[in-house]
mmCIF file of C-alpha atoms in Angstrom:
data_model
loop_
_atom_site.group_PDB
_atom_site.id
_atom_site.type_symbol
_atom_site.label_atom_id
_atom_site.label_comp_id
_atom_site.label_asym_id
_atom_site.label_seq_id
_atom_site.Cartn_x
_atom_site.Cartn_y
_atom_site.Cartn_z
ATOM 1 C CA MET A 890 125.286 151.509 -95.165
ATOM 2 C CA ASP A 891 122.041 149.957 -96.391
ATOM 3 C CA HIS A 892 119.404 148.260 -94.227
ATOM 4 C CA LEU A 893 120.864 144.748 -94.582
ATOM 5 C CA ASP A 894 124.425 145.811 -93.842
ATOM 6 C CA PHE A 895 123.168 147.775 -90.844
ATOM 7 C CA TYR A 896 121.174 144.798 -89.531
ATOM 8 C CA ASN A 897 124.084 142.387 -89.925
ATOM 9 C CA ALA A 898 126.537 144.815 -88.327
ATOM 10 C CA HIS A 899 124.503 145.423 -85.167
ATOM 11 C CA LYS A 900 122.007 142.569 -84.682
ATOM 12 C CA ASP A 901 124.202 140.456 -82.386
ATOM 13 C CA THR A 902 125.364 143.244 -80.077
ATOM 14 C CA PRO A 903 124.713 142.089 -76.482
ATOM 15 C CA VAL A 904 122.251 144.094 -74.403
ATOM 16 C CA VAL A 905 123.927 146.058 -71.611
ATOM 17 C CA LEU A 906 121.687 147.931 -69.178
ATOM 18 C CA LYS A 907 123.152 150.188 -66.516
ATOM 19 C CA PRO A 908 121.729 150.122 -62.984
ATOM 20 C CA LEU A 909 119.348 152.959 -62.206
ATOM 21 C CA PRO A 910 121.122 155.753 -60.266
ATOM 22 C CA ASP A 911 119.933 156.666 -56.790
ATOM 23 C CA TYR A 912 118.264 159.912 -57.903
ATOM 24 C CA ASP A 913 114.817 161.348 -57.278
ATOM 25 C CA ILE A 914 112.226 159.870 -59.638
ATOM 26 C CA GLU A 915 112.154 162.786 -62.094
ATOM 27 C CA SER A 916 115.951 162.772 -62.410
ATOM 28 C CA GLN A 917 115.869 158.990 -62.895
ATOM 29 C CA VAL A 918 113.396 159.301 -65.750
ATOM 30 C CA LYS A 919 115.404 162.089 -67.389
ATOM 31 C CA TRP A 920 118.506 159.902 -67.049
ATOM 32 C CA ILE A 921 116.686 157.052 -68.797
ATOM 33 C CA LEU A 922 115.093 159.141 -71.560
ATOM 34 C CA THR A 923 118.288 160.953 -72.509
ATOM 35 C CA GLY A 924 119.947 157.654 -73.346
ATOM 36 C CA ASN A 925 122.273 157.229 -70.382
ATOM 37 C CA GLY A 926 120.861 153.913 -69.319
ATOM 38 C CA TYR A 927 118.601 152.598 -72.002
ATOM 39 C CA HIS A 928 118.348 151.618 -75.610
ATOM 40 C CA TRP A 929 114.760 150.581 -75.150
ATOM 41 C CA VAL A 930 112.461 150.068 -72.173
ATOM 42 C CA GLU A 931 109.587 147.606 -72.290
ATOM 43 C CA LEU A 932 106.651 149.295 -70.564
ATOM 44 C CA ASN A 933 104.596 147.148 -68.210
ATOM 45 C CA CYS A 934 101.309 148.320 -69.665
ATOM 46 C CA LYS A 935 98.899 145.708 -71.011
ATOM 47 C CA PHE A 936 96.182 145.875 -73.628
ATOM 48 C CA ASP A 937 93.923 143.446 -75.492
ATOM 49 C CA VAL A 938 96.088 142.722 -78.533
ATOM 50 C CA GLU A 939 93.396 140.598 -80.232
ATOM 51 C CA ALA A 940 90.901 143.470 -79.953
ATOM 52 C CA TRP A 941 93.498 145.846 -81.406
ATOM 53 C CA GLN A 942 94.157 143.473 -84.291
ATOM 54 C CA GLN A 943 90.423 143.446 -84.965
ATOM 55 C CA ASP A 944 90.328 147.251 -84.826
ATOM 56 C CA ALA A 945 93.185 147.341 -87.332
ATOM 57 C CA THR A 946 91.002 145.786 -90.028
ATOM 58 C CA ALA A 947 89.209 149.146 -90.281
ATOM 59 C CA ALA A 948 92.422 150.764 -91.558
ATOM 60 C CA LYS A 949 92.827 148.851 -94.809
ATOM 61 C CA GLU A 950 91.626 151.677 -97.066
ATOM 62 C CA TYR A 951 93.472 154.471 -95.252
ATOM 63 C CA TYR A 952 97.184 153.652 -95.620
ATOM 64 C CA VAL A 953 99.457 156.051 -97.475
ATOM 65 C CA PRO A 954 103.239 155.849 -98.135
ATOM 66 C CA HIS A 955 105.300 157.183 -95.226
ATOM 67 C CA ARG A 956 108.633 158.921 -95.855
ATOM 68 C CA ASP A 957 108.896 157.555 -99.379
ATOM 69 C CA GLU A 958 112.037 158.049 -101.459
ATOM 70 C CA SER A 959 110.772 161.326 -102.917
ATOM 71 C CA SER A 960 110.792 162.879 -99.422
ATOM 72 C CA GLY A 961 114.591 162.952 -99.428
ATOM 73 C CA GLU A 962 114.732 161.065 -96.119
ATOM 74 C CA GLY A 963 116.329 157.909 -97.470
ATOM 75 C CA THR A 964 115.131 154.878 -99.356
ATOM 76 C CA HIS A 965 112.464 152.721 -97.782
ATOM 77 C CA GLN A 966 110.258 149.992 -99.166
ATOM 78 C CA GLY A 967 106.771 149.066 -98.056
ATOM 79 C CA TRP A 968 106.561 151.607 -95.200
ATOM 80 C CA GLU A 969 102.981 152.864 -94.871
ATOM 81 C CA SER A 970 100.959 154.683 -92.261
ATOM 82 C CA CYS A 971 97.540 156.096 -91.393
ATOM 83 C CA VAL A 972 96.448 158.298 -88.515
ATOM 84 C CA LEU A 973 93.999 157.486 -85.732
ATOM 85 C CA HIS A 974 94.549 160.706 -83.815
ATOM 86 C CA GLY A 975 96.076 163.790 -85.376
ATOM 87 C CA LEU A 976 95.364 166.219 -88.207
ATOM 88 C CA GLY A 977 93.798 163.745 -90.637
ATOM 89 C CA THR A 978 94.047 160.092 -91.589
ATOM 90 C CA ASP A 979 96.682 160.821 -94.264
ATOM 91 C CA LYS A 980 98.682 163.437 -92.282
ATOM 92 C CA THR A 981 101.318 160.971 -91.073
ATOM 93 C CA ASN A 982 104.260 163.344 -90.593
ATOM 94 C CA ASP A 983 105.041 165.970 -87.951
ATOM 95 C CA TRP A 984 102.581 168.888 -87.867
ATOM 96 C CA ARG A 985 105.203 171.297 -89.269
ATOM 97 C CA THR A 986 104.839 169.489 -92.596
ATOM 98 C CA TYR A 987 101.271 170.778 -92.893
ATOM 99 C CA VAL A 988 100.915 173.900 -90.710
ATOM 100 C CA GLN A 989 102.996 177.018 -90.162
ATOM 101 C CA GLY A 990 103.187 178.835 -86.842
ATOM 102 C CA LYS A 991 101.572 177.381 -83.712
ATOM 103 C CA GLU A 992 101.086 173.654 -83.141
ATOM 104 C CA PRO A 993 97.442 172.861 -83.969
ATOM 105 C CA ASP A 994 94.897 170.908 -81.965
ATOM 106 C CA TYR A 995 94.711 167.175 -82.597
ATOM 107 C CA ASN A 996 91.575 165.058 -82.741
ATOM 108 C CA TRP A 997 90.464 161.492 -83.284
ATOM 109 C CA THR A 998 90.150 160.967 -87.020
ATOM 110 C CA GLU A 999 87.471 159.163 -88.982
ATOM 111 C CA LEU A 1000 89.617 156.026 -88.655
ATOM 112 C CA GLY A 1001 90.289 156.567 -84.943
ATOM 113 C CA ASN A 1002 86.573 156.619 -84.251
ATOM 114 C CA LYS A 1003 86.351 153.148 -85.839
ATOM 115 C CA THR A 1004 88.941 151.666 -83.454
ATOM 116 C CA ALA A 1005 87.059 151.497 -80.166
ATOM 117 C CA SER A 1006 89.505 149.365 -78.156
ATOM 118 C CA ILE A 1007 92.532 151.432 -79.132
ATOM 119 C CA LYS A 1008 90.762 154.740 -78.549
ATOM 120 C CA SER A 1009 89.554 153.601 -75.130
ATOM 121 C CA PHE A 1010 93.053 152.521 -74.084
ATOM 122 C CA PHE A 1011 94.609 155.884 -74.864
ATOM 123 C CA ASN A 1012 91.700 157.905 -73.482
ATOM 124 C CA GLU A 1013 91.320 155.954 -70.244
ATOM 125 C CA THR A 1014 94.329 153.744 -69.466
ATOM 126 C CA PHE A 1015 97.654 155.034 -70.712
ATOM 127 C CA PRO A 1016 99.272 157.664 -68.426
ATOM 128 C CA ALA A 1017 99.253 160.662 -70.762
ATOM 129 C CA GLU A 1018 97.039 163.734 -70.608
ATOM 130 C CA ARG A 1019 96.757 164.200 -74.359
ATOM 131 C CA TYR A 1020 98.281 163.077 -77.647
ATOM 132 C CA ALA A 1021 99.727 164.452 -80.838
ATOM 133 C CA ARG A 1022 99.850 161.736 -83.526
ATOM 134 C CA ILE A 1023 98.678 158.182 -82.929
ATOM 135 C CA ARG A 1024 99.357 156.159 -86.074
ATOM 136 C CA PHE A 1025 99.268 152.679 -87.492
ATOM 137 C CA MET A 1026 102.739 152.026 -88.907
ATOM 138 C CA LYS A 1027 102.804 149.170 -91.407
ATOM 139 C CA LEU A 1028 105.898 147.588 -92.917
ATOM 140 C CA LYS A 1029 104.914 145.252 -95.716
ATOM 141 C CA ALA A 1030 106.260 141.738 -96.059
ATOM 142 C CA GLY A 1031 109.784 141.960 -97.476
ATOM 143 C CA GLY A 1032 109.953 145.683 -96.762
ATOM 144 C CA TRP A 1033 112.568 147.747 -94.985
ATOM 145 C CA ILE A 1034 113.188 151.101 -93.324
ATOM 146 C CA SER A 1035 116.627 152.517 -94.069
ATOM 147 C CA PRO A 1036 119.006 153.485 -91.242
ATOM 148 C CA HIS A 1037 118.112 156.919 -89.863
ATOM 149 C CA ASN A 1038 117.637 158.724 -86.559
ATOM 150 C CA ASP A 1039 115.067 161.152 -85.184
ATOM 151 C CA TYR A 1040 117.494 163.344 -83.291
ATOM 152 C CA THR A 1041 116.584 166.978 -82.736
ATOM 153 C CA PRO A 1042 118.810 169.432 -80.869
ATOM 154 C CA MET A 1043 115.684 171.145 -79.514
ATOM 155 C CA ILE A 1044 115.081 168.281 -77.049
ATOM 156 C CA THR A 1045 117.270 168.447 -73.947
ATOM 157 C CA GLU A 1046 117.210 166.970 -70.467
ATOM 158 C CA ARG A 1047 115.738 170.242 -69.242
ATOM 159 C CA ASN A 1048 112.690 170.276 -71.536
ATOM 160 C CA ILE A 1049 112.175 166.612 -72.400
ATOM 161 C CA PHE A 1050 108.817 166.362 -70.591
ATOM 162 C CA ASP A 1051 107.462 169.210 -72.727
ATOM 163 C CA TRP A 1052 107.727 167.168 -75.927
ATOM 164 C CA PRO A 1053 105.460 164.343 -77.109
ATOM 165 C CA LEU A 1054 107.189 161.103 -76.111
ATOM 166 C CA PRO A 1055 106.836 158.348 -78.758
ATOM 167 C CA VAL A 1056 105.636 154.944 -77.550
ATOM 168 C CA ASN A 1057 106.029 152.055 -80.018
ATOM 169 C CA ILE A 1058 103.505 149.199 -79.684
ATOM 170 C CA ALA A 1059 103.568 145.869 -81.534
ATOM 171 C CA VAL A 1060 100.074 144.937 -82.723
ATOM 172 C CA ASP A 1061 101.091 142.237 -85.212
ATOM 173 C CA HIS A 1062 104.820 141.569 -85.326
ATOM 174 C CA PRO A 1063 106.287 138.646 -87.323
ATOM 175 C CA ASN A 1064 109.229 136.804 -85.795
ATOM 176 C CA GLU A 1065 111.384 137.551 -88.839
ATOM 177 C CA CYS A 1066 110.932 141.323 -88.536
ATOM 178 C CA HIS A 1067 113.728 143.174 -86.708
ATOM 179 C CA MET A 1068 114.211 146.730 -85.497
ATOM 180 C CA THR A 1069 117.966 147.227 -85.048
ATOM 181 C CA LEU A 1070 119.744 150.021 -83.187
ATOM 182 C CA LYS A 1071 123.317 151.061 -83.870
ATOM 183 C CA ASP A 1072 125.649 149.249 -81.436
ATOM 184 C CA GLN A 1073 122.630 148.067 -79.394
ATOM 185 C CA GLY A 1074 121.191 144.958 -81.063
ATOM 186 C CA CYS A 1075 117.528 144.319 -81.897
ATOM 187 C CA VAL A 1076 114.505 145.498 -79.942
ATOM 188 C CA PRO A 1077 112.704 142.333 -78.719
ATOM 189 C CA PHE A 1078 109.282 143.126 -80.162
ATOM 190 C CA SER A 1079 106.463 140.604 -80.213
ATOM 191 C CA ASN A 1080 102.683 140.945 -80.268
ATOM 192 C CA GLY A 1081 101.363 142.959 -77.331
ATOM 193 C CA LYS A 1082 104.709 144.463 -76.284
ATOM 194 C CA MET A 1083 105.122 148.200 -75.803
ATOM 195 C CA PHE A 1084 108.464 150.006 -75.846
ATOM 196 C CA LEU A 1085 110.097 153.367 -75.469
ATOM 197 C CA VAL A 1086 112.971 153.200 -77.954
ATOM 198 C CA ASN A 1087 115.941 155.558 -78.107
ATOM 199 C CA ILE A 1088 115.241 156.771 -81.637
ATOM 200 C CA PHE A 1089 117.899 159.482 -81.287
ATOM 201 C CA ASN A 1090 120.247 156.601 -82.081
ATOM 202 C CA ASP A 1091 120.526 155.324 -85.667
ATOM 203 C CA HIS A 1092 117.980 152.561 -86.282
ATOM 204 C CA SER A 1093 116.577 150.490 -89.106
ATOM 205 C CA VAL A 1094 113.882 147.861 -89.651
ATOM 206 C CA VAL A 1095 113.870 144.827 -91.949
ATOM 207 C CA ASN A 1096 110.824 142.635 -92.443
ATOM 208 C CA ASN A 1097 112.208 139.333 -93.682
ATOM 209 C CA SER A 1098 108.857 137.591 -93.243
ATOM 210 C CA THR A 1099 105.976 136.917 -95.624
ATOM 211 C CA LYS A 1100 103.585 138.859 -93.369
ATOM 212 C CA ASP A 1101 103.033 142.592 -92.886
ATOM 213 C CA ARG A 1102 104.305 144.073 -89.630
ATOM 214 C CA LEU A 1103 101.842 146.381 -87.855
ATOM 215 C CA HIS A 1104 102.737 148.721 -84.998
ATOM 216 C CA ILE A 1105 101.168 151.757 -83.381
ATOM 217 C CA ILE A 1106 103.288 154.784 -82.514
ATOM 218 C CA ALA A 1107 101.655 157.203 -80.093
ATOM 219 C CA HIS A 1108 103.193 160.603 -79.366
ATOM 220 C CA CYS A 1109 102.239 161.363 -75.778
ATOM 221 C CA TYR A 1110 102.042 164.641 -73.868
ATOM 222 C CA LEU A 1111 102.213 163.644 -70.200
ATOM 223 C CA GLY A 1112 100.698 166.774 -68.670
ATOM 224 C CA SER A 1113 98.768 166.070 -65.475
ATOM 225 C CA ARG A 1114 99.656 162.344 -65.661
ATOM 226 C CA LYS A 1115 103.397 162.888 -65.580
ATOM 227 C CA GLN A 1116 103.805 161.277 -62.142
ATOM 228 C CA GLU A 1117 101.976 158.114 -63.274
ATOM 229 C CA PHE A 1118 104.152 157.885 -66.349
ATOM 230 C CA MET A 1119 107.348 158.368 -64.356
ATOM 231 C CA GLU A 1120 106.350 155.578 -61.979
ATOM 232 C CA LEU A 1121 105.562 153.330 -64.948
ATOM 233 C CA ILE A 1122 108.901 153.845 -66.688
ATOM 234 C CA VAL A 1123 111.002 153.543 -63.513
ATOM 235 C CA GLU A 1124 109.331 150.295 -62.434
ATOM 236 C CA SER A 1125 109.568 148.965 -65.994
ATOM 237 C CA TYR A 1126 113.255 149.843 -66.173
ATOM 238 C CA LYS A 1127 113.985 148.197 -62.824
ATOM 239 C CA GLN A 1128 112.272 144.969 -63.904
ATOM 240 C CA GLN A 1129 114.098 144.958 -67.232
ATOM 241 C CA HIS A 1130 117.446 145.522 -65.502
ATOM 242 C CA GLU A 1131 116.781 142.710 -63.011
ATOM 243 C CA HIS A 1132 115.768 140.341 -65.817
ATOM 244 C CA ILE A 1133 118.865 141.050 -67.925
ATOM 245 C CA SER A 1134 121.173 140.890 -64.888
ATOM 246 C CA SER A 1135 119.776 137.513 -63.889
ATOM 247 C CA GLN A 1136 120.720 136.080 -67.295
ATOM 248 C CA VAL A 1137 124.365 137.131 -67.122
#
Protein backbone atom coordinates (compact mmCIF):
# COMPACT_ATOMS: atom_id res chain seq x y z
CA MET A 1 0.00 0.00 0.00
CA ASP A 2 1.48 3.36 -0.98
CA HIS A 3 1.28 6.58 1.05
CA LEU A 4 -1.92 7.85 -0.61
CA ASP A 5 -3.76 4.55 -0.29
CA PHE A 6 -2.66 4.34 3.34
CA TYR A 7 -3.85 7.89 4.07
CA ASN A 8 -7.23 7.35 2.43
CA ALA A 9 -7.73 4.00 4.17
CA HIS A 10 -7.10 5.29 7.70
CA LYS A 11 -7.59 9.08 7.78
CA ASP A 12 -11.24 9.02 8.88
CA THR A 13 -10.91 6.43 11.64
CA PRO A 14 -12.53 7.91 14.79
CA VAL A 15 -10.30 8.50 17.80
CA VAL A 16 -11.03 6.11 20.67
CA LEU A 17 -9.16 6.65 23.94
CA LYS A 18 -9.51 4.22 26.81
CA PRO A 19 -9.86 5.52 30.37
CA LEU A 20 -6.67 5.42 32.40
CA PRO A 21 -6.60 2.35 34.70
CA ASP A 22 -6.42 2.82 38.45
CA TYR A 23 -2.76 1.80 38.70
CA ASP A 24 0.23 3.41 40.37
CA ILE A 25 1.73 6.17 38.23
CA GLU A 26 4.61 4.11 36.81
CA SER A 27 2.25 1.30 35.78
CA GLN A 28 -0.09 3.88 34.22
CA VAL A 29 2.72 5.32 32.12
CA LYS A 30 3.88 1.86 31.03
CA TRP A 31 0.27 1.07 30.09
CA ILE A 32 0.13 4.22 27.97
CA LEU A 33 3.54 3.82 26.31
CA THR A 34 3.03 0.19 25.34
CA GLY A 35 0.01 1.13 23.26
CA ASN A 36 -2.82 -0.11 25.46
CA GLY A 37 -4.52 3.23 25.74
CA TYR A 38 -3.01 5.61 23.28
CA HIS A 39 -2.25 6.24 19.66
CA TRP A 40 -0.79 9.61 20.48
CA VAL A 41 -0.69 11.83 23.55
CA GLU A 42 -0.46 15.60 23.27
CA LEU A 43 1.99 16.73 25.95
CA ASN A 44 1.04 19.83 27.91
CA CYS A 45 4.47 21.38 27.54
CA LYS A 46 4.73 24.83 25.97
CA PHE A 47 7.52 26.56 24.10
CA ASP A 48 7.99 29.75 22.07
CA VAL A 49 7.16 28.45 18.59
CA GLU A 50 8.05 31.76 16.89
CA ALA A 51 11.52 31.68 18.49
CA TRP A 52 11.95 28.08 17.33
CA GLN A 53 10.92 29.02 13.80
CA GLN A 54 13.56 31.75 13.89
CA ASP A 55 16.15 29.26 15.16
CA ALA A 56 15.23 26.94 12.29
CA THR A 57 16.53 29.43 9.73
CA ALA A 58 20.06 28.48 10.84
CA ALA A 59 19.52 24.94 9.51
CA LYS A 60 19.10 25.73 5.82
CA GLU A 61 22.58 24.58 4.78
CA TYR A 62 22.64 21.45 6.95
CA TYR A 63 19.81 19.24 5.64
CA VAL A 64 20.61 15.84 4.18
CA PRO A 65 18.25 13.15 2.77
CA HIS A 66 16.81 10.91 5.49
CA ARG A 67 16.05 7.24 4.77
CA ASP A 68 16.18 7.75 1.02
CA GLU A 69 15.21 4.98 -1.38
CA SER A 70 18.75 3.62 -1.53
CA SER A 71 18.57 2.77 2.19
CA GLY A 72 16.17 -0.08 1.48
CA GLU A 73 13.64 1.29 3.98
CA GLY A 74 10.94 2.15 1.48
CA THR A 75 10.32 4.96 -0.96
CA HIS A 76 10.04 8.47 0.39
CA GLN A 77 10.10 11.85 -1.29
CA GLY A 78 11.34 15.11 0.15
CA TRP A 79 12.21 13.73 3.62
CA GLU A 80 15.26 15.55 4.99
CA SER A 81 16.89 15.97 8.36
CA CYS A 82 19.76 17.59 10.25
CA VAL A 83 20.96 17.09 13.81
CA LEU A 84 21.02 19.61 16.64
CA HIS A 85 22.18 17.16 19.29
CA GLY A 86 23.82 13.86 18.45
CA LEU A 87 26.92 12.58 16.66
CA GLY A 88 27.10 15.25 13.95
CA THR A 89 24.80 17.47 11.93
CA ASP A 90 24.52 14.87 9.14
CA LYS A 91 24.30 11.76 11.38
CA THR A 92 20.50 11.55 11.27
CA ASN A 93 20.04 7.81 11.85
CA ASP A 94 20.39 5.63 14.95
CA TRP A 95 23.93 5.48 16.37
CA ARG A 96 24.35 1.84 15.27
CA THR A 97 24.53 3.12 11.69
CA TYR A 98 27.81 4.87 12.48
CA VAL A 99 29.40 3.16 15.52
CA GLN A 100 29.97 -0.44 16.56
CA GLY A 101 29.92 -1.60 20.16
CA LYS A 102 28.89 0.76 22.97
CA GLU A 103 26.48 3.67 22.49
CA PRO A 104 28.59 6.83 22.19
CA ASP A 105 28.22 10.15 23.97
CA TYR A 106 26.03 12.76 22.31
CA ASN A 107 26.68 16.49 22.16
CA TRP A 108 25.17 19.67 20.81
CA THR A 109 26.32 20.03 17.22
CA GLU A 110 27.52 23.10 15.36
CA LEU A 111 23.89 23.65 14.32
CA GLY A 112 22.53 23.02 17.83
CA ASN A 113 24.73 25.76 19.21
CA LYS A 114 23.07 28.16 16.74
CA THR A 115 19.56 27.40 18.03
CA ALA A 116 19.52 29.10 21.41
CA SER A 117 15.79 28.85 22.19
CA ILE A 118 15.57 25.17 21.30
CA LYS A 119 18.75 24.29 23.17
CA SER A 120 17.57 26.15 26.27
CA PHE A 121 14.21 24.36 26.25
CA PHE A 122 15.75 20.91 26.21
CA ASN A 123 18.52 21.78 28.67
CA GLU A 124 16.32 23.57 31.19
CA THR A 125 12.60 22.88 30.68
CA PHE A 126 11.75 19.49 29.26
CA PRO A 127 11.69 16.67 31.86
CA ALA A 128 14.55 14.52 30.57
CA GLU A 129 18.01 14.09 32.05
CA ARG A 130 19.82 13.76 28.74
CA TYR A 131 19.22 13.19 25.04
CA ALA A 132 20.32 11.00 22.18
CA ARG A 133 19.34 12.58 18.84
CA ILE A 134 17.48 15.87 18.57
CA ARG A 135 16.77 16.54 14.89
CA PHE A 136 14.97 18.86 12.55
CA MET A 137 12.77 16.65 10.36
CA LYS A 138 11.66 18.37 7.17
CA LEU A 139 9.12 17.07 4.69
CA LYS A 140 9.15 19.19 1.57
CA ALA A 141 6.01 20.55 -0.06
CA GLY A 142 4.38 17.71 -2.00
CA GLY A 143 6.54 15.12 -0.26
CA TRP A 144 5.63 11.92 1.51
CA ILE A 145 6.92 9.30 3.94
CA SER A 146 5.91 5.77 3.00
CA PRO A 147 4.04 3.54 5.47
CA HIS A 148 6.46 1.97 7.95
CA ASN A 149 6.84 1.31 11.67
CA ASP A 150 9.67 1.65 14.17
CA TYR A 151 8.92 -1.50 16.12
CA THR A 152 11.78 -3.24 17.90
CA PRO A 153 11.35 -6.42 19.94
CA MET A 154 14.06 -5.18 22.32
CA ILE A 155 11.65 -2.66 23.89
CA THR A 156 9.27 -4.19 26.42
CA GLU A 157 7.09 -2.94 29.25
CA ARG A 158 9.83 -3.99 31.65
CA ASN A 159 12.63 -1.90 30.10
CA ILE A 160 10.78 0.89 28.31
CA PHE A 161 12.16 3.64 30.57
CA ASP A 162 15.71 2.60 29.68
CA TRP A 163 15.27 3.58 26.03
CA PRO A 164 15.24 7.08 24.53
CA LEU A 165 11.57 8.05 24.16
CA PRO A 166 10.86 10.00 20.94
CA VAL A 167 8.91 13.25 21.29
CA ASN A 168 7.56 14.75 18.05
CA ILE A 169 7.14 18.56 18.00
CA ALA A 170 5.49 20.64 15.27
CA VAL A 171 7.54 23.77 14.56
CA ASP A 172 5.92 24.68 11.23
CA HIS A 173 3.09 22.38 10.21
CA PRO A 174 0.86 23.14 7.19
CA ASN A 175 -2.83 22.31 7.50
CA GLU A 176 -2.66 20.03 4.46
CA CYS A 177 0.08 17.84 5.95
CA HIS A 178 -1.11 14.65 7.67
CA MET A 179 0.56 11.97 9.76
CA THR A 180 -1.69 8.90 9.61
CA LEU A 181 -1.60 5.82 11.83
CA LYS A 182 -2.97 2.44 10.81
CA ASP A 183 -6.55 2.09 12.10
CA GLN A 184 -6.11 5.24 14.24
CA GLY A 185 -6.70 8.29 12.04
CA CYS A 186 -4.47 11.37 11.77
CA VAL A 187 -2.40 12.92 14.54
CA PRO A 188 -3.80 16.46 15.09
CA PHE A 189 -0.55 18.36 14.64
CA SER A 190 -0.41 22.13 14.39
CA ASN A 191 2.29 24.68 15.17
CA GLY A 192 3.48 24.48 18.77
CA LYS A 193 1.97 21.06 19.55
CA MET A 194 4.06 18.27 21.02
CA PHE A 195 3.14 14.59 20.87
CA LEU A 196 4.23 11.15 21.91
CA VAL A 197 3.12 8.99 18.98
CA ASN A 198 2.84 5.21 18.96
CA ILE A 199 5.35 4.69 16.15
CA PHE A 200 5.34 0.93 16.77
CA ASN A 201 2.15 1.09 14.72
CA ASP A 202 2.35 1.52 10.93
CA HIS A 203 2.35 5.22 10.03
CA SER A 204 2.84 7.48 7.05
CA VAL A 205 2.99 11.20 6.28
CA VAL A 206 1.75 13.11 3.23
CA ASN A 207 2.41 16.80 2.71
CA ASN A 208 -0.30 17.93 0.30
CA SER A 209 0.54 21.59 0.84
CA THR A 210 2.78 24.03 -1.03
CA LYS A 211 4.86 24.62 2.12
CA ASP A 212 7.58 22.54 3.79
CA ARG A 213 6.62 20.81 7.03
CA LEU A 214 9.16 21.18 9.85
CA HIS A 215 9.17 19.12 13.04
CA ILE A 216 11.68 18.33 15.76
CA ILE A 217 12.05 14.78 17.06
CA ALA A 218 13.90 14.51 20.35
CA HIS A 219 14.96 11.13 21.75
CA CYS A 220 14.84 11.54 25.51
CA TYR A 221 16.52 9.59 28.31
CA LEU A 222 14.46 10.37 31.41
CA GLY A 223 17.02 9.47 34.06
CA SER A 224 16.68 11.56 37.21
CA ARG A 225 13.65 13.40 35.76
CA LYS A 226 11.56 10.28 35.28
CA GLN A 227 9.01 11.28 37.93
CA GLU A 228 8.45 14.69 36.29
CA PHE A 229 7.96 13.05 32.93
CA MET A 230 5.52 10.49 34.31
CA GLU A 231 3.44 13.25 35.90
CA LEU A 232 3.47 15.16 32.61
CA ILE A 233 2.26 12.25 30.49
CA VAL A 234 -0.41 11.10 32.97
CA GLU A 235 -1.91 14.58 33.33
CA SER A 236 -1.72 15.08 29.56
CA TYR A 237 -3.45 11.76 28.94
CA LYS A 238 -6.21 12.54 31.45
CA GLN A 239 -6.91 15.91 29.81
CA GLN A 240 -6.94 14.36 26.34
CA HIS A 241 -9.33 11.62 27.48
CA GLU A 242 -11.67 14.16 29.10
CA HIS A 243 -11.64 16.33 25.97
CA ILE A 244 -12.43 13.44 23.61
CA SER A 245 -15.09 12.03 25.96
CA SER A 246 -16.82 15.40 26.16
CA GLN A 247 -17.22 15.46 22.37
CA VAL A 248 -18.92 12.07 22.14
